Short mmCIF file of C-alpha atoms in Angstrom, two decimals:
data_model
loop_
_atom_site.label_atom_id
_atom_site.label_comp_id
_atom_site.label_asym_id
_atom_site.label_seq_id
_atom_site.Cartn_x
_atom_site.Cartn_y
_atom_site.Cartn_z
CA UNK A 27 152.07 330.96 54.65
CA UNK A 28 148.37 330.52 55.17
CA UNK A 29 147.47 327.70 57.81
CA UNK A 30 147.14 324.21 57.10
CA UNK A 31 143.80 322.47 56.80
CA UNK A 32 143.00 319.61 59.35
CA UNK A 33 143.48 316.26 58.07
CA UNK A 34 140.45 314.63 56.73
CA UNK A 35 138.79 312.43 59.39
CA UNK A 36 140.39 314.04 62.25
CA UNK A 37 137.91 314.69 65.39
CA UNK A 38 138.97 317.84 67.41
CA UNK A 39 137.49 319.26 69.95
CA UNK A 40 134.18 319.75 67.96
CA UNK A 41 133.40 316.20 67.37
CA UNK A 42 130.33 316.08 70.27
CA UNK A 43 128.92 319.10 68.22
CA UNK A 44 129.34 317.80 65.17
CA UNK A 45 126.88 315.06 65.94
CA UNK A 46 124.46 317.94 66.02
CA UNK A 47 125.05 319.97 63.19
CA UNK A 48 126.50 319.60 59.08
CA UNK A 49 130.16 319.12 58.71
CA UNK A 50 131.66 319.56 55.32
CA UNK A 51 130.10 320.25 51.94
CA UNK A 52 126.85 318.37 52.12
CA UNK A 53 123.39 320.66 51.80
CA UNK A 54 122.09 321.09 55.50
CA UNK A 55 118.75 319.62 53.95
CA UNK A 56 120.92 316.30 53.00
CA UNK A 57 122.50 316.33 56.40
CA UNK A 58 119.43 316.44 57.99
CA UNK A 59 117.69 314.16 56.14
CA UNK A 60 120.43 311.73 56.38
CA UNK A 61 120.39 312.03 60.41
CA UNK A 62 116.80 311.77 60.27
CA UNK A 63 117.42 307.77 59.23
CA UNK A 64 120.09 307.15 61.35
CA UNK A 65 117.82 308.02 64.72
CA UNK A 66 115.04 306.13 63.14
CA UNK A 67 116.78 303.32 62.94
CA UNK A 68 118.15 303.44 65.95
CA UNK A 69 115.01 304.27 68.08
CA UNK A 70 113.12 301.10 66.18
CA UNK A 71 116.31 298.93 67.54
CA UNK A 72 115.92 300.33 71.09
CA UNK A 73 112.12 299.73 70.67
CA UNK A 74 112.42 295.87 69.78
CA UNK A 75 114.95 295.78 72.52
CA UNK A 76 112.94 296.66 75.25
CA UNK A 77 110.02 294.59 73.70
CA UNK A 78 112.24 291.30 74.05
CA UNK A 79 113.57 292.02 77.24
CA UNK A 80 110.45 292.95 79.33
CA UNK A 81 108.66 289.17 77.92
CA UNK A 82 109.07 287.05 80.58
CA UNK A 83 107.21 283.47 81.64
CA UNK A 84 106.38 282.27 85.08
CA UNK A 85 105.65 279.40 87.21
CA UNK A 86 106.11 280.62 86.96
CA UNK A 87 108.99 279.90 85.10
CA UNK A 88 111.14 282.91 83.71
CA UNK A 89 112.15 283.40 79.64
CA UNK A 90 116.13 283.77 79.87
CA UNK A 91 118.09 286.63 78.69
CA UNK A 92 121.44 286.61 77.16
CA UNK A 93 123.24 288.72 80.18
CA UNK A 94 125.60 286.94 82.38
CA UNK A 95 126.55 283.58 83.64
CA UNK A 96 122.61 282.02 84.06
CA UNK A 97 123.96 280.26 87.06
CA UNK A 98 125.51 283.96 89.06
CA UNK A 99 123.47 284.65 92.14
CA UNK A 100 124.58 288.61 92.68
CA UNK A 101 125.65 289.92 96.02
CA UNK A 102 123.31 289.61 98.49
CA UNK A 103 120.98 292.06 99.66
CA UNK A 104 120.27 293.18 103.78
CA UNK A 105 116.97 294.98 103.55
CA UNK A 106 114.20 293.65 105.34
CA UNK A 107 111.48 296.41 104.25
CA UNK A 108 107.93 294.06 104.35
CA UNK A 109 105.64 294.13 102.15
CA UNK A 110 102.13 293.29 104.11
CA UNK A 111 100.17 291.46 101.17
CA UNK A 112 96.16 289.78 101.50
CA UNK A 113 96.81 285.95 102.01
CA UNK A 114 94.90 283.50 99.82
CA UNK A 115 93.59 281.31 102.52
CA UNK A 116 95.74 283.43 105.55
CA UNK A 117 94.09 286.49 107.03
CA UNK A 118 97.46 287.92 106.24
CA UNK A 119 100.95 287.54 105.52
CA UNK A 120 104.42 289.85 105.86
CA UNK A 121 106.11 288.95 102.87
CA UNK A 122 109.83 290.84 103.10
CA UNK A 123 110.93 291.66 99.95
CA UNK A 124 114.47 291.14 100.37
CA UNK A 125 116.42 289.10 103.00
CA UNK A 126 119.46 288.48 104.29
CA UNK A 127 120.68 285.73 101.93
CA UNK A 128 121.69 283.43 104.62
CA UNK A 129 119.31 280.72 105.16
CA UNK A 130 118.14 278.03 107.37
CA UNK A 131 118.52 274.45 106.22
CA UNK A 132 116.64 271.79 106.31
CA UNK A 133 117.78 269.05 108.80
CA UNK A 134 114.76 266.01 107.08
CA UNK A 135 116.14 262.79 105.23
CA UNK A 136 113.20 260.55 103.53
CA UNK A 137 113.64 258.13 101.06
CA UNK A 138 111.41 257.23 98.37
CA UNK A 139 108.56 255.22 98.12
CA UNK A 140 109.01 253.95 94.99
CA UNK A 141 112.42 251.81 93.75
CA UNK A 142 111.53 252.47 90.12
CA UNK A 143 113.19 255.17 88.05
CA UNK A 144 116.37 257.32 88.67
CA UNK A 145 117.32 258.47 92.58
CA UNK A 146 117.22 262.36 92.50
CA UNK A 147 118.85 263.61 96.27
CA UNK A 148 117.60 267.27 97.03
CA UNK A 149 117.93 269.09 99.70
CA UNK A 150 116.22 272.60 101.14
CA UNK A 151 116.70 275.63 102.30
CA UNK A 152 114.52 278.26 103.38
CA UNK A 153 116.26 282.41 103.85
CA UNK A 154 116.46 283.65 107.36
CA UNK A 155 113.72 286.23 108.06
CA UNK A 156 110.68 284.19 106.32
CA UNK A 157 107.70 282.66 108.37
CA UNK A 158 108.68 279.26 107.10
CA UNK A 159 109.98 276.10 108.93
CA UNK A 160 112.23 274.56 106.71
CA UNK A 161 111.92 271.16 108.17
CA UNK A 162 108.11 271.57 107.66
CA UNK A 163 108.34 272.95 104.03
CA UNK A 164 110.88 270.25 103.05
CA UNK A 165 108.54 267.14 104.20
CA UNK A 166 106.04 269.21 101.54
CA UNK A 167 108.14 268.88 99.05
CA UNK A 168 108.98 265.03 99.38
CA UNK A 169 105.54 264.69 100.34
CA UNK A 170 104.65 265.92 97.18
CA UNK A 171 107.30 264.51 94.89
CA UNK A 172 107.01 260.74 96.51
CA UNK A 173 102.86 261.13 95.36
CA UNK A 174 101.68 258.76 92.96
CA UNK A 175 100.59 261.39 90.83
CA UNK A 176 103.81 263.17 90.17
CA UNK A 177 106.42 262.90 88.51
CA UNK A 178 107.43 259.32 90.03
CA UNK A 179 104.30 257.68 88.22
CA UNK A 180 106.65 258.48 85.43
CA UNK A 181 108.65 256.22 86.69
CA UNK A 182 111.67 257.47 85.27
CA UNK A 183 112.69 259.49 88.04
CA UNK A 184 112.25 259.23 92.26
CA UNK A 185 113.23 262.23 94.71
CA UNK A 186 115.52 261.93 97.79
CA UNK A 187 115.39 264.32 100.37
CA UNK A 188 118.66 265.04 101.99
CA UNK A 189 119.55 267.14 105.10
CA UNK A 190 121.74 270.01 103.74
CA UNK A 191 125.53 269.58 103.83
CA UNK A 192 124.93 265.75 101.97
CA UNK A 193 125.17 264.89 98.99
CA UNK A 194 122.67 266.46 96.45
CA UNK A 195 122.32 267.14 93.22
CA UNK A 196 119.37 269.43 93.11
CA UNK A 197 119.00 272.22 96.04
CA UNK A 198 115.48 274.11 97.01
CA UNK A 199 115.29 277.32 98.01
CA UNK A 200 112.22 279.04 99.35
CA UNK A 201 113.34 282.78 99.23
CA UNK A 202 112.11 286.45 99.07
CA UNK A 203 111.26 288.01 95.88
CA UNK A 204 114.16 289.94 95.73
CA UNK A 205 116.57 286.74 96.33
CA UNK A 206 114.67 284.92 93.46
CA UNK A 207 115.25 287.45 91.45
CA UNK A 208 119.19 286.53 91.79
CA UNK A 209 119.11 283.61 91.94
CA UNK A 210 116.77 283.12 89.26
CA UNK A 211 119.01 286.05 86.97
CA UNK A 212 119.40 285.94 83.78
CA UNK A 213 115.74 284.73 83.95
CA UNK A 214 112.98 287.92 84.52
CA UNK A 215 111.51 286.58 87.87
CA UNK A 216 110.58 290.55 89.06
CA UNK A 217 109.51 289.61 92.51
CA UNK A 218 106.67 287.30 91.62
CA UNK A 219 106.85 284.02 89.72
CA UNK A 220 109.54 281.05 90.46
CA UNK A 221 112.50 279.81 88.63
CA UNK A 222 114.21 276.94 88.48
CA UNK A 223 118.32 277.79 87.40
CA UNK A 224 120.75 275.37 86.93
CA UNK A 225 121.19 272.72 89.90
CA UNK A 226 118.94 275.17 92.39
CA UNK A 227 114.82 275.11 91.94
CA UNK A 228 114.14 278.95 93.43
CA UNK A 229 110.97 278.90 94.57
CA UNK A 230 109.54 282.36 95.28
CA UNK A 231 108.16 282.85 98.89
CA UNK A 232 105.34 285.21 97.74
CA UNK A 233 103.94 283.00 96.00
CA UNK A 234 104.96 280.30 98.76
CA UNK A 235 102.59 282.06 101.23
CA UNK A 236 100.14 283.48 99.24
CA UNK A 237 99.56 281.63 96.32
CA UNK A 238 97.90 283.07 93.45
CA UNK A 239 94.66 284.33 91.88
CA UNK A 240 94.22 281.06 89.84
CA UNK A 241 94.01 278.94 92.72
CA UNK A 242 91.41 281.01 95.02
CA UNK A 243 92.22 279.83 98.39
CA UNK A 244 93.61 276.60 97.57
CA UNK A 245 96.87 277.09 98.69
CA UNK A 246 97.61 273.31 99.20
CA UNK A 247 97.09 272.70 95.53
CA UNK A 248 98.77 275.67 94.65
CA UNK A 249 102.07 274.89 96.19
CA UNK A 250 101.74 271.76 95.13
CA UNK A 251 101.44 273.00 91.54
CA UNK A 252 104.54 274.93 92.33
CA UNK A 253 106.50 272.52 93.57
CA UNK A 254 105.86 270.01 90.24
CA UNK A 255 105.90 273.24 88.03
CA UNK A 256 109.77 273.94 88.97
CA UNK A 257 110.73 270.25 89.60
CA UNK A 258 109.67 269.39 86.42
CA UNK A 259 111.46 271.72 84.54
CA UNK A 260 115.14 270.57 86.78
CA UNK A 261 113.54 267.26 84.62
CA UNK A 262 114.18 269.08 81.49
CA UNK A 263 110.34 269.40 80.68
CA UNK A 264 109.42 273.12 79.47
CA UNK A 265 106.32 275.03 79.33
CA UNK A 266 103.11 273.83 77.23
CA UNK A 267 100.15 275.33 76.68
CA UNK A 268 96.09 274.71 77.52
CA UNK A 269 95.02 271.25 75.65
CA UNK A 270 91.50 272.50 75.03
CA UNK A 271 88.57 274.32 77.02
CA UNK A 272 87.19 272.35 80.11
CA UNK A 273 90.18 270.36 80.41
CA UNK A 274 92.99 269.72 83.24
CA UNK A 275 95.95 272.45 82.72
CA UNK A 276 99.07 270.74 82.27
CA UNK A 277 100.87 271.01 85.14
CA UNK A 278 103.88 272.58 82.75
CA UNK A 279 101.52 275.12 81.29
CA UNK A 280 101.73 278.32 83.49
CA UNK A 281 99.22 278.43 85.49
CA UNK A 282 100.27 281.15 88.18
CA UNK A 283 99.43 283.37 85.24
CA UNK A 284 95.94 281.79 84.53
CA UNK A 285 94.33 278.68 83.26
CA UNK A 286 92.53 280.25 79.89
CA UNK A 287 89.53 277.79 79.15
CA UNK A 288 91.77 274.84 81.07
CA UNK A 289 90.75 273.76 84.94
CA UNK A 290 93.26 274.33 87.58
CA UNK A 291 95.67 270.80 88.47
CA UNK A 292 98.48 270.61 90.38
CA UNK A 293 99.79 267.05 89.31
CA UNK A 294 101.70 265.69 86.50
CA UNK A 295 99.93 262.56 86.13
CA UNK A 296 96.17 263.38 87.01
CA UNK A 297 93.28 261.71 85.64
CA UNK A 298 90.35 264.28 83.99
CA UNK A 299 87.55 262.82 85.85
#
């Protein structure tokens, strides 16, 4: 008795190789032509892929990606490797990439100014191995939150700071770039822009320290941008664009990336003069 044919549709040990060559009946030139669509197809897939998930926005603010829980923060990292970086308004700065993920807390309380709008209590942290007093960076902060040109002239909303271990509803972080980019994740931080994720406003110590090329050697505007930037989006207000050349940027649009034809402004409610 002759042997039996394999059952139709039944993969045997040549079912890698027949990926690569004709199987059956079909003409080679058919089978070829036919494989010739399917890799088409799926290289333009893999193309539009990578062209969605390499366009990101920064503070800096970060465009999400569906991967994940947006609010998981990853394992942390222990390298300490610096990266020495020219200051904008420092002679220089180490800037570690990554650190510890243990940080130091701020220990400040200050209320408000202002009894108008709804009480937002914050507190700060700053990760172990950065030049940064955290006591000193959070009386920034509430220094400039509690202006009357941010977000308080609103008023709709005032800022608590909080010593770390209160209550809070809304925690800062001042961290490497490597930390923002987990804490920040699914958002695309890659080691330079800000984020803010959930309950935490991540606030990326490169640009902390050195600012950016938009701001020239302001760095006291610039932080001050960043700081209303990333606040303003825990206030649920997203990213906008220039109004028109020779005017203030909104302090929403990004301007760690450039102003376009707008002028540089760190404050939500600034006049134009």
């Amino acid at each position: 008795m002759p042997p039996a044919a394999p059952a139709p549709g039944c993969l045997g040990s040549g079912a890698m190789s027949g990926l690569l060559r004709p199987v059956g009946p079909a003409p080679v030139q058919t089978y070829w032509a036919r494989r010739a669509l399917v890799f088409g197809a799926v290289a333009s897939v893999l193309a539009i892929a990578v062209v969605l998930i390499s366009h990101g926005t920064s503070s800096g603010s970060a465009q999400p990606i569906p991967r994940g829980d947006a609010s998981s923060a990853g394992s942390p990292t222990t390298s300490m490797k610096p990266a020495k970086l020219q200051a904008k308004g420092l002679d220089e700065a180490m800037v570690p990439e990554s650190g510890p993920g243990t940080y130091q807390a701020a220990k400040q309380a200050i209320q408000p100014t202002t009894s108008y709008g709804t009480r937002i209590r914050y507190d700060v942290r700053v990760e172990d191995g950065l030049p940064i007093e955290p006591d000193e960076a959070a009386v920034l902060i509430q220094g400039v939150l509690d202006d009357k040109r941010s977000w308080r002239a609103t008023r709709r909303w005032r800022f608590e700071l909080t010593p770390v271990g209160e209550s809070a509803s809304l925690h800062a972080y001042i961290v490497t770039p490597n930390t923002t980019d987990r804490l920040c994740a699914p958002y695309l931080t890659r080691g330079e822009v800000s984020c803010q994720n959930g309950n935490r406003v991540v606030l990326n110590a490169k640009r902390w320290l050195l600012g950016a090329d938009s701001y020239g050697s302001d760095l006291t505007n610039y932080r001050r941008y960043l700081v209303n930037h990333e606040f303003g989006h825990a206030l649920g207000k997203h990213h906008v664009d220039c109004p028109g050349p020779g005017r203030l940027a909104p302090v929403m649009m990004q301007q760690t990336k450039g102003l376009g034809a707008c002028r540089r402004n760190p404050w939500p409610q600034a006049s134009q003069d």
